[in-house]
mmCIF file of C-alpha atoms and ligand atoms in Angstrom:
data_model
loop_
_atom_site.group_PDB
_atom_site.id
_atom_site.type_symbol
_atom_site.label_atom_id
_atom_site.label_comp_id
_atom_site.label_asym_id
_atom_site.label_seq_id
_atom_site.Cartn_x
_atom_site.Cartn_y
_atom_site.Cartn_z
ATOM 1 C CA UNK A 1 17.374 8.065 7.679
ATOM 2 C CA UNK A 2 13.904 6.955 8.869
ATOM 3 C CA UNK A 3 11.217 6.592 6.214
ATOM 4 C CA UNK A 4 7.597 7.524 6.801
ATOM 5 C CA UNK A 5 4.553 6.949 4.572
ATOM 6 C CA UNK A 6 1.804 9.537 5.021
ATOM 7 C CA UNK A 7 -1.562 8.825 3.394
ATOM 8 C CA UNK A 8 -3.836 11.787 2.757
ATOM 9 C CA UNK A 9 -0.644 13.813 2.424
ATOM 10 C CA UNK A 10 -2.174 16.555 0.256
ATOM 11 C CA UNK A 11 -4.927 17.225 2.777
ATOM 12 C CA UNK A 12 -5.022 19.709 5.621
ATOM 13 C CA UNK A 13 -3.482 17.539 8.357
ATOM 14 C CA UNK A 14 -1.447 15.336 6.011
ATOM 15 C CA UNK A 15 0.377 18.293 4.485
ATOM 16 C CA UNK A 16 1.311 19.689 7.907
ATOM 17 C CA UNK A 17 2.600 16.237 8.865
ATOM 18 C CA UNK A 18 4.759 16.182 5.712
ATOM 19 C CA UNK A 19 6.275 19.547 6.686
ATOM 20 C CA UNK A 20 6.883 18.368 10.228
ATOM 21 C CA UNK A 21 8.560 15.063 9.368
ATOM 22 C CA UNK A 22 10.761 16.597 6.655
ATOM 23 C CA UNK A 23 11.895 19.296 9.089
ATOM 24 C CA UNK A 24 12.769 16.551 11.572
ATOM 25 C CA UNK A 25 15.012 14.840 9.014
ATOM 26 C CA UNK A 26 12.756 12.009 7.806
ATOM 27 C CA UNK A 27 12.348 10.719 4.272
ATOM 28 C CA UNK A 28 8.673 11.356 3.504
ATOM 29 C CA UNK A 29 6.621 9.276 1.081
ATOM 30 C CA UNK A 30 3.399 11.178 0.532
ATOM 31 C CA UNK A 31 0.323 9.435 -0.883
ATOM 32 C CA UNK A 32 -2.984 10.974 -1.938
ATOM 33 C CA UNK A 33 -5.666 10.311 -4.559
ATOM 34 C CA UNK A 34 -6.507 14.055 -4.574
ATOM 35 C CA UNK A 35 -10.264 13.602 -4.195
ATOM 36 C CA UNK A 36 -10.412 16.051 -1.311
ATOM 37 C CA UNK A 37 -6.690 16.819 -1.013
ATOM 38 C CA UNK A 38 -4.999 19.509 -3.074
ATOM 39 C CA UNK A 39 -1.479 19.411 -4.552
ATOM 40 C CA UNK A 40 -1.190 23.099 -3.704
ATOM 41 C CA UNK A 41 -0.750 22.078 -0.053
ATOM 42 C CA UNK A 42 2.445 20.166 -0.788
ATOM 43 C CA UNK A 43 3.805 21.745 -3.967
ATOM 44 C CA UNK A 44 6.446 23.620 -1.926
ATOM 45 C CA UNK A 45 7.842 20.197 -0.901
ATOM 46 C CA UNK A 46 8.196 18.745 -4.405
ATOM 47 C CA UNK A 47 11.796 19.992 -4.894
ATOM 48 C CA UNK A 48 12.904 18.432 -1.594
ATOM 49 C CA UNK A 49 15.322 15.546 -2.013
ATOM 50 C CA UNK A 50 13.664 13.519 0.710
ATOM 51 C CA UNK A 51 10.086 13.987 -0.442
ATOM 52 C CA UNK A 52 8.250 11.683 -2.865
ATOM 53 C CA UNK A 53 4.646 11.932 -3.973
ATOM 54 C CA UNK A 54 2.524 8.938 -5.033
ATOM 55 C CA UNK A 55 -0.777 9.805 -6.694
ATOM 56 C CA UNK A 56 -2.565 6.694 -5.483
ATOM 57 C CA UNK A 57 -5.789 5.610 -3.784
ATOM 58 C CA UNK A 58 -4.806 3.795 -0.569
ATOM 59 C CA UNK A 59 -8.058 1.805 -0.755
ATOM 60 C CA UNK A 60 -6.427 -0.051 -3.670
ATOM 61 C CA UNK A 61 -3.400 -2.320 -3.192
ATOM 62 C CA UNK A 62 -0.449 -0.291 -1.960
ATOM 63 C CA UNK A 63 3.089 -0.971 -3.108
ATOM 64 C CA UNK A 64 5.956 1.017 -1.634
ATOM 65 C CA UNK A 65 9.490 -0.058 -2.545
ATOM 66 C CA UNK A 66 12.211 -0.020 0.101
ATOM 67 C CA UNK A 67 12.062 0.074 3.849
ATOM 68 C CA UNK A 68 9.409 1.789 5.911
ATOM 69 C CA UNK A 69 9.625 2.738 9.573
ATOM 70 C CA UNK A 70 6.309 4.495 10.068
ATOM 71 C CA UNK A 71 2.915 4.694 8.366
ATOM 72 C CA UNK A 72 0.505 7.512 9.199
ATOM 73 C CA UNK A 73 -2.971 6.853 7.825
ATOM 74 C CA UNK A 74 -4.573 10.266 7.343
ATOM 75 C CA UNK A 75 -6.456 9.705 4.113
ATOM 76 C CA UNK A 76 -10.181 10.313 4.514
ATOM 77 C CA UNK A 77 -12.837 12.827 3.675
ATOM 78 C CA UNK A 78 -13.296 14.705 6.945
ATOM 79 C CA UNK A 79 -16.276 17.025 6.809
ATOM 80 C CA UNK A 80 -20.011 16.290 6.903
ATOM 81 C CA UNK A 81 -20.448 17.765 3.396
ATOM 82 C CA UNK A 82 -17.762 15.437 2.053
ATOM 83 C CA UNK A 83 -19.301 12.347 3.660
ATOM 84 C CA UNK A 84 -22.585 13.136 1.965
ATOM 85 C CA UNK A 85 -20.931 13.646 -1.408
ATOM 86 C CA UNK A 86 -18.567 10.681 -1.302
ATOM 87 C CA UNK A 87 -19.961 8.226 1.251
ATOM 88 C CA UNK A 88 -18.602 5.059 -0.363
ATOM 89 C CA UNK A 89 -15.019 6.339 -0.582
ATOM 90 C CA UNK A 90 -15.305 7.473 3.025
ATOM 91 C CA UNK A 91 -16.224 3.935 4.074
ATOM 92 C CA UNK A 92 -13.569 2.370 1.855
ATOM 93 C CA UNK A 93 -10.631 4.477 2.993
ATOM 94 C CA UNK A 94 -11.467 3.787 6.647
ATOM 95 C CA UNK A 95 -11.737 0.035 6.029
ATOM 96 C CA UNK A 96 -9.922 -1.165 2.874
ATOM 97 C CA UNK A 97 -7.439 1.724 3.152
ATOM 98 C CA UNK A 98 -6.335 0.908 6.670
ATOM 99 C CA UNK A 99 -6.326 -2.817 5.854
ATOM 100 C CA UNK A 100 -3.778 -2.101 3.119
ATOM 101 C CA UNK A 101 -1.710 0.067 5.479
ATOM 102 C CA UNK A 102 -1.683 -2.612 8.166
ATOM 103 C CA UNK A 103 -0.713 -5.311 5.665
ATOM 104 C CA UNK A 104 2.102 -3.093 4.416
ATOM 105 C CA UNK A 105 3.194 -2.423 8.010
ATOM 106 C CA UNK A 106 3.342 -6.160 8.694
ATOM 107 C CA UNK A 107 5.438 -6.771 5.630
ATOM 108 C CA UNK A 108 7.842 -3.900 6.367
ATOM 109 C CA UNK A 109 7.900 -4.103 10.160
ATOM 110 C CA UNK A 110 6.623 -0.530 10.311
ATOM 111 C CA UNK A 111 4.713 1.182 13.109
ATOM 112 C CA UNK A 112 1.266 2.533 12.203
ATOM 113 C CA UNK A 113 -0.504 5.592 13.576
ATOM 114 C CA UNK A 114 -4.133 6.067 12.578
ATOM 115 C CA UNK A 115 -6.139 9.265 12.485
ATOM 116 C CA UNK A 116 -9.217 8.364 14.440
ATOM 117 C CA UNK A 117 -11.650 11.013 15.565
ATOM 118 C CA UNK A 118 -13.892 12.407 18.252
ATOM 119 C CA UNK A 119 -16.703 11.238 15.940
ATOM 120 C CA UNK A 120 -16.264 7.758 17.432
ATOM 121 C CA UNK A 121 -18.054 9.285 20.452
ATOM 122 C CA UNK A 122 -20.962 10.378 18.215
ATOM 123 C CA UNK A 123 -23.395 12.738 19.973
ATOM 124 C CA UNK A 124 -21.801 12.053 23.355
ATOM 125 C CA UNK A 125 -23.678 11.286 26.584
ATOM 126 C CA UNK A 126 -20.473 11.744 28.592
ATOM 127 C CA UNK A 127 -18.836 15.155 28.879
ATOM 128 C CA UNK A 128 -15.952 15.842 28.486
ATOM 129 C CA UNK A 129 -15.175 12.726 26.446
ATOM 130 C CA UNK A 130 -12.675 10.310 27.951
ATOM 131 C CA UNK A 131 -11.122 7.475 25.940
ATOM 132 C CA UNK A 132 -13.032 4.936 28.051
ATOM 133 C CA UNK A 133 -16.388 6.223 26.709
ATOM 134 C CA UNK A 134 -17.765 4.022 23.902
ATOM 135 C CA UNK A 135 -19.884 6.612 22.189
ATOM 136 C CA UNK A 136 -23.393 7.282 20.927
ATOM 137 C CA UNK A 137 -23.279 6.840 17.159
ATOM 138 C CA UNK A 138 -26.123 6.479 14.662
ATOM 139 C CA UNK A 139 -24.756 3.980 12.118
ATOM 140 C CA UNK A 140 -27.310 4.841 9.427
ATOM 141 C CA UNK A 141 -27.376 8.644 9.822
ATOM 142 C CA UNK A 142 -25.500 10.996 7.479
ATOM 143 C CA UNK A 143 -22.362 10.859 9.632
ATOM 144 C CA UNK A 144 -22.538 7.060 9.951
ATOM 145 C CA UNK A 145 -20.278 6.432 6.955
ATOM 146 C CA UNK A 146 -17.480 8.377 8.620
ATOM 147 C CA UNK A 147 -18.115 7.450 12.246
ATOM 148 C CA UNK A 148 -18.460 3.739 11.605
ATOM 149 C CA UNK A 149 -15.502 3.644 9.205
ATOM 150 C CA UNK A 150 -13.362 5.245 11.888
ATOM 151 C CA UNK A 151 -14.680 2.864 14.541
ATOM 152 C CA UNK A 152 -13.930 -0.097 12.258
ATOM 153 C CA UNK A 153 -10.500 1.418 11.618
ATOM 154 C CA UNK A 154 -9.772 1.389 15.341
ATOM 155 C CA UNK A 155 -11.018 -2.209 15.630
ATOM 156 C CA UNK A 156 -8.901 -3.581 12.776
ATOM 157 C CA UNK A 157 -5.879 -1.630 13.998
ATOM 158 C CA UNK A 158 -6.233 -3.142 17.463
ATOM 159 C CA UNK A 159 -6.722 -6.592 15.921
ATOM 160 C CA UNK A 160 -3.485 -6.305 13.916
ATOM 161 C CA UNK A 161 -1.783 -5.209 17.103
ATOM 162 C CA UNK A 162 -3.009 -8.077 19.267
ATOM 163 C CA UNK A 163 -3.139 -10.820 16.608
ATOM 164 C CA UNK A 164 -0.150 -9.968 14.408
ATOM 165 C CA UNK A 165 1.912 -7.935 16.876
ATOM 166 C CA UNK A 166 2.011 -4.878 14.606
ATOM 167 C CA UNK A 167 3.011 -1.743 16.510
ATOM 168 C CA UNK A 168 0.032 0.583 16.360
ATOM 169 C CA UNK A 169 -1.045 3.966 17.732
ATOM 170 C CA UNK A 170 -4.568 5.391 17.735
ATOM 171 C CA UNK A 171 -5.089 9.170 17.860
ATOM 172 C CA UNK A 172 -8.642 10.397 18.469
ATOM 173 C CA UNK A 173 -8.448 13.815 16.867
ATOM 174 C CA UNK A 174 -10.875 16.549 17.907
ATOM 175 C CA UNK A 175 -11.782 19.617 15.821
ATOM 176 C CA UNK A 176 -8.577 21.094 14.434
ATOM 177 C CA UNK A 177 -8.024 24.261 12.429
ATOM 178 C CA UNK A 178 -5.271 26.190 10.715
ATOM 179 C CA UNK A 179 -3.903 27.213 7.320
ATOM 180 C CA UNK A 180 -4.736 24.892 4.367
ATOM 181 C CA UNK A 181 -8.214 23.985 5.557
ATOM 182 C CA UNK A 182 -10.395 23.801 2.472
ATOM 183 C CA UNK A 183 -12.458 26.938 2.167
ATOM 184 C CA UNK A 184 -15.520 25.147 0.830
ATOM 185 C CA UNK A 185 -15.598 21.875 2.752
ATOM 186 C CA UNK A 186 -18.460 23.087 4.928
ATOM 187 C CA UNK A 187 -16.542 23.060 8.210
ATOM 188 C CA UNK A 188 -17.494 25.838 10.517
ATOM 189 C CA UNK A 189 -14.244 27.798 10.582
ATOM 190 C CA UNK A 190 -13.622 28.086 6.817
ATOM 191 C CA UNK A 191 -17.372 28.624 6.363
ATOM 192 C CA UNK A 192 -17.439 31.605 8.749
ATOM 193 C CA UNK A 193 -14.169 33.160 7.561
ATOM 194 C CA UNK A 194 -15.124 32.637 3.904
ATOM 195 C CA UNK A 195 -18.502 34.283 4.536
ATOM 196 C CA UNK A 196 -16.860 37.228 6.291
ATOM 197 C CA UNK A 197 -14.357 37.696 3.439
ATOM 198 C CA UNK A 198 -17.103 37.554 0.787
ATOM 199 C CA UNK A 199 -19.288 39.977 2.739
ATOM 200 C CA UNK A 200 -21.976 37.379 3.474
ATOM 201 C CA UNK A 201 -23.808 36.762 6.724
ATOM 202 C CA UNK A 202 -22.423 34.029 8.984
ATOM 203 C CA UNK A 203 -24.612 30.926 9.015
ATOM 204 C CA UNK A 204 -24.995 29.440 12.499
ATOM 205 C CA UNK A 205 -26.713 26.064 12.434
ATOM 206 C CA UNK A 206 -29.386 25.463 15.070
ATOM 207 C CA UNK A 207 -29.476 27.995 17.911
ATOM 208 C CA UNK A 208 -25.670 27.966 18.147
ATOM 209 C CA UNK A 209 -25.662 26.484 21.646
ATOM 210 C CA UNK A 210 -23.811 23.354 20.474
ATOM 211 C CA UNK A 211 -20.168 23.364 21.538
ATOM 212 C CA UNK A 212 -16.849 22.435 19.957
ATOM 213 C CA UNK A 213 -13.240 22.692 21.189
ATOM 214 C CA UNK A 214 -10.777 23.834 18.539
ATOM 215 C CA UNK A 215 -7.118 22.824 18.430
ATOM 216 C CA UNK A 216 -4.517 24.700 16.380
ATOM 217 C CA UNK A 217 -2.830 22.418 13.843
ATOM 218 C CA UNK A 218 0.762 22.900 15.106
ATOM 219 C CA UNK A 219 -0.272 21.707 18.563
ATOM 220 C CA UNK A 220 -2.054 18.726 17.090
ATOM 221 C CA UNK A 221 0.922 17.655 14.962
ATOM 222 C CA UNK A 222 3.216 17.804 17.989
ATOM 223 C CA UNK A 223 0.790 15.616 19.958
ATOM 224 C CA UNK A 224 0.611 13.115 17.092
ATOM 225 C CA UNK A 225 4.389 12.900 16.894
ATOM 226 C CA UNK A 226 4.673 12.243 20.613
ATOM 227 C CA UNK A 227 2.039 9.538 20.383
ATOM 228 C CA UNK A 228 3.854 7.884 17.467
ATOM 229 C CA UNK A 229 7.077 7.849 19.474
ATOM 230 C CA UNK A 230 5.376 6.519 22.616
ATOM 231 C CA UNK A 231 4.822 2.836 23.371
ATOM 232 C CA UNK A 232 1.101 3.278 24.005
ATOM 233 C CA UNK A 233 -1.300 1.281 21.802
ATOM 234 C CA UNK A 234 -4.637 2.315 23.370
ATOM 235 C CA UNK A 235 -6.512 5.311 21.917
ATOM 236 C CA UNK A 236 -5.411 8.789 23.002
ATOM 237 C CA UNK A 237 -7.513 11.959 22.637
ATOM 238 C CA UNK A 238 -5.575 14.762 20.962
ATOM 239 C CA UNK A 239 -7.334 18.101 21.000
ATOM 240 C CA UNK A 240 -7.716 21.375 22.817
ATOM 241 C CA UNK A 241 -10.155 21.316 25.770
ATOM 242 C CA UNK A 242 -10.963 25.038 25.388
ATOM 243 C CA UNK A 243 -14.697 24.664 24.662
ATOM 244 C CA UNK A 244 -16.914 27.308 23.040
ATOM 245 C CA UNK A 245 -20.454 27.492 21.690
ATOM 246 C CA UNK A 246 -20.810 27.929 17.941
ATOM 247 C CA UNK A 247 -22.739 31.185 18.516
ATOM 248 C CA UNK A 248 -19.815 32.582 20.544
ATOM 249 C CA UNK A 249 -17.420 31.312 17.904
ATOM 250 C CA UNK A 250 -19.320 33.263 15.224
ATOM 251 C CA UNK A 251 -18.960 36.401 17.345
ATOM 252 C CA UNK A 252 -15.200 35.803 17.634
ATOM 253 C CA UNK A 253 -14.919 35.513 13.850
ATOM 254 C CA UNK A 254 -16.960 38.704 13.384
ATOM 255 C CA UNK A 255 -14.505 40.562 15.653
ATOM 256 C CA UNK A 256 -11.445 38.949 14.068
ATOM 257 C CA UNK A 257 -12.478 39.833 10.528
ATOM 258 C CA UNK A 258 -14.058 43.192 11.355
ATOM 259 C CA UNK A 259 -16.994 42.266 9.178
ATOM 260 C CA UNK A 260 -20.180 44.309 9.308
ATOM 261 C CA UNK A 261 -22.197 41.197 8.484
ATOM 262 C CA UNK A 262 -24.440 39.538 11.050
ATOM 263 C CA UNK A 263 -25.294 36.039 12.174
ATOM 264 C CA UNK A 264 -28.189 34.220 10.487
ATOM 265 C CA UNK A 265 -29.620 30.969 11.781
ATOM 266 C CA UNK A 266 -30.110 27.827 9.706
ATOM 267 C CA UNK A 267 -31.438 24.331 10.492
ATOM 268 C CA UNK A 268 -29.225 22.123 12.602
ATOM 269 C CA UNK A 269 -27.902 19.200 10.528
ATOM 270 C CA UNK A 270 -29.121 15.697 11.464
ATOM 271 C CA UNK A 271 -27.142 14.069 14.316
ATOM 272 C CA UNK A 272 -25.022 17.188 14.864
ATOM 273 C CA UNK A 273 -23.263 16.536 18.207
ATOM 274 C CA UNK A 274 -24.543 18.912 20.913
ATOM 275 C CA UNK A 275 -21.311 19.167 22.816
ATOM 276 C CA UNK A 276 -17.735 18.119 22.332
ATOM 277 C CA UNK A 277 -14.698 18.588 24.525
ATOM 278 C CA UNK A 278 -11.718 16.266 24.848
ATOM 279 C CA UNK A 279 -10.563 15.024 28.218
ATOM 280 C CA UNK A 280 -6.798 15.072 27.574
ATOM 281 C CA UNK A 281 -5.663 13.665 30.922
ATOM 282 C CA UNK A 282 -4.233 10.612 29.140
ATOM 283 C CA UNK A 283 -2.248 12.701 26.631
ATOM 284 C CA UNK A 284 -0.932 14.883 29.455
ATOM 285 C CA UNK A 285 0.157 11.894 31.531
ATOM 286 C CA UNK A 286 1.481 9.563 28.842
ATOM 287 C CA UNK A 287 2.807 11.993 26.246
ATOM 288 C CA UNK A 288 3.544 15.011 28.453
ATOM 289 C CA UNK A 289 1.566 16.942 25.853
ATOM 290 C CA UNK A 290 -1.005 19.700 25.954
ATOM 291 C CA UNK A 291 -1.891 22.431 23.473
ATOM 292 C CA UNK A 292 0.029 25.698 23.701
ATOM 293 C CA UNK A 293 -1.555 27.955 21.070
ATOM 294 C CA UNK A 294 -4.555 29.994 22.237
ATOM 295 C CA UNK A 295 -7.584 30.316 19.973
ATOM 296 C CA UNK A 296 -6.874 34.046 19.577
ATOM 297 C CA UNK A 297 -3.342 33.360 18.272
ATOM 298 C CA UNK A 298 -4.325 30.411 16.099
ATOM 299 C CA UNK A 299 -7.281 32.234 14.545
ATOM 300 C CA UNK A 300 -5.104 35.206 13.645
ATOM 301 C CA UNK A 301 -2.645 32.999 11.729
ATOM 302 C CA UNK A 302 -5.489 31.130 10.063
ATOM 303 C CA UNK A 303 -7.245 34.341 9.025
ATOM 304 C CA UNK A 304 -4.016 35.606 7.420
ATOM 305 C CA UNK A 305 -3.913 32.392 5.377
ATOM 306 C CA UNK A 306 -7.492 32.761 4.147
ATOM 307 C CA UNK A 307 -6.893 36.421 3.315
ATOM 308 C CA UNK A 308 -3.985 35.361 1.084
ATOM 309 C CA UNK A 309 -6.232 33.242 -1.158
ATOM 310 C CA UNK A 310 -7.109 34.580 -4.584
ATOM 311 C CA UNK A 311 -10.607 35.871 -5.190
ATOM 312 C CA UNK A 312 -11.123 32.975 -7.602
ATOM 313 C CA UNK A 313 -10.464 30.573 -4.724
ATOM 314 C CA UNK A 314 -12.622 32.635 -2.408
ATOM 315 C CA UNK A 315 -15.625 32.603 -4.714
ATOM 316 C CA UNK A 316 -15.275 29.024 -5.906
ATOM 317 C CA UNK A 317 -18.106 27.794 -3.733
ATOM 318 C CA UNK A 318 -18.688 24.620 -5.705
ATOM 319 C CA UNK A 319 -17.009 21.408 -4.710
ATOM 320 C CA UNK A 320 -14.730 19.728 -7.174
ATOM 321 C CA UNK A 321 -16.771 17.372 -9.277
ATOM 322 C CA UNK A 322 -16.863 14.119 -7.394
ATOM 323 C CA UNK A 323 -19.119 12.384 -9.874
ATOM 324 C CA UNK A 324 -16.404 10.535 -11.722
ATOM 325 C CA UNK A 325 -14.945 9.241 -8.464
ATOM 326 C CA UNK A 326 -18.135 8.415 -6.658
ATOM 327 C CA UNK A 327 -18.480 4.857 -7.857
ATOM 328 C CA UNK A 328 -18.231 2.036 -5.377
HETATM 329 N N1 UDP B 401 -21.758 24.946 11.728
HETATM 330 C C1 UDP B 401 -22.428 26.142 11.660
HETATM 331 N N2 UDP B 401 -22.383 26.865 10.504
HETATM 332 C C2 UDP B 401 -21.696 26.462 9.398
HETATM 333 C C3 UDP B 401 -20.988 25.242 9.461
HETATM 334 C C4 UDP B 401 -21.048 24.502 10.635
HETATM 335 O O1 UDP B 401 -23.072 26.568 12.640
HETATM 336 O O2 UDP B 401 -21.710 27.184 8.384
HETATM 337 C C5 UDP B 401 -21.810 24.159 12.970
HETATM 338 C C6 UDP B 401 -22.148 22.679 12.797
HETATM 339 O O3 UDP B 401 -23.543 22.476 12.775
HETATM 340 C C7 UDP B 401 -21.502 22.083 14.035
HETATM 341 C C8 UDP B 401 -20.276 22.975 14.263
HETATM 342 O O4 UDP B 401 -20.523 24.175 13.551
HETATM 343 O O5 UDP B 401 -22.351 22.186 15.147
HETATM 344 C C9 UDP B 401 -18.975 22.361 13.787
HETATM 345 O O6 UDP B 401 -19.174 21.910 12.486
HETATM 346 P P1 UDP B 401 -18.023 21.267 11.608
HETATM 347 O O7 UDP B 401 -18.652 20.763 10.356
HETATM 348 O O8 UDP B 401 -16.909 22.227 11.492
HETATM 349 O O9 UDP B 401 -17.461 20.068 12.484
HETATM 350 P P2 UDP B 401 -18.126 18.840 13.286
HETATM 351 O O10 UDP B 401 -19.622 19.001 13.354
HETATM 352 O O11 UDP B 401 -17.718 17.634 12.536
HETATM 353 O O12 UDP B 401 -17.505 18.975 14.610
#
């Protein structure tokens, strides 16, 4: 039985990866420090014989007994609100955290896949974004802690590959959505659906002309698995090229939720990328992968999930208290 370590396992993507690998017959070792992750996302897996949970911060020394075949590094805050609240942890998990994973991989002879991001392209000057584009990132802006950590993460991963011969895979993940997104992390989809469910107006930042391209989580996980199983060590964009403006997206959510609320406009956050769309030619050619779930289908499933939350969860607009964690 193959053994896989998944960091950030109680988060949105991590928890879907746990489900996927267990269903495929792997032994899953799930790790999370629960700063932004939530045990609720993986509690259904706790009784599984081949599921273990380590409550541990991957930025600290990582010890995993036994053999390991694969390491998936998915621990990281992943929304602009989180980076602002916990900037130091964001930098540490993308640097010290991956360093620990790569050291562990070397010791165990494991293959590593890292969750990189379209944020490495910053506010892109090339559209759609191909993997050969180097990006337009402001290192000292509010997103810098995330963007630069992820860029460093790619650099150290490539260095372990070329210098130590560790088998590595780099996924550049574009905006992804689905059940288990955190309602209050500030991301646009949970923000809009949460507002619709609470009977609030939908807050579009800027004039809403900025674009994003949203990938349903099941498609993303399949792409990640194919990348892990490939022999390709260069970065690969994984995302859905179906691009939409945020203003149009708000209208879609209004229709989906049947809300009578309207759109209100707020200031555009600093360094908010104006357009984002993955060029997935590489994923198509090398992995034989492309997304299958339309936004209409994916949004319906996601809306059902948010509707199933309790009103306490729906109205809990405050973040968990990060104060006790937010020490460098
Ligand atoms: N956004 C918005 N209203 C919100 C939250 C976000 O208009 O309540 C915008 C945000 O400014 C950005 C887009 O939606 O242009 C996507 O934001 P998100 O934080 O989900 O992801 P990212 O900017 O990292 O792609």
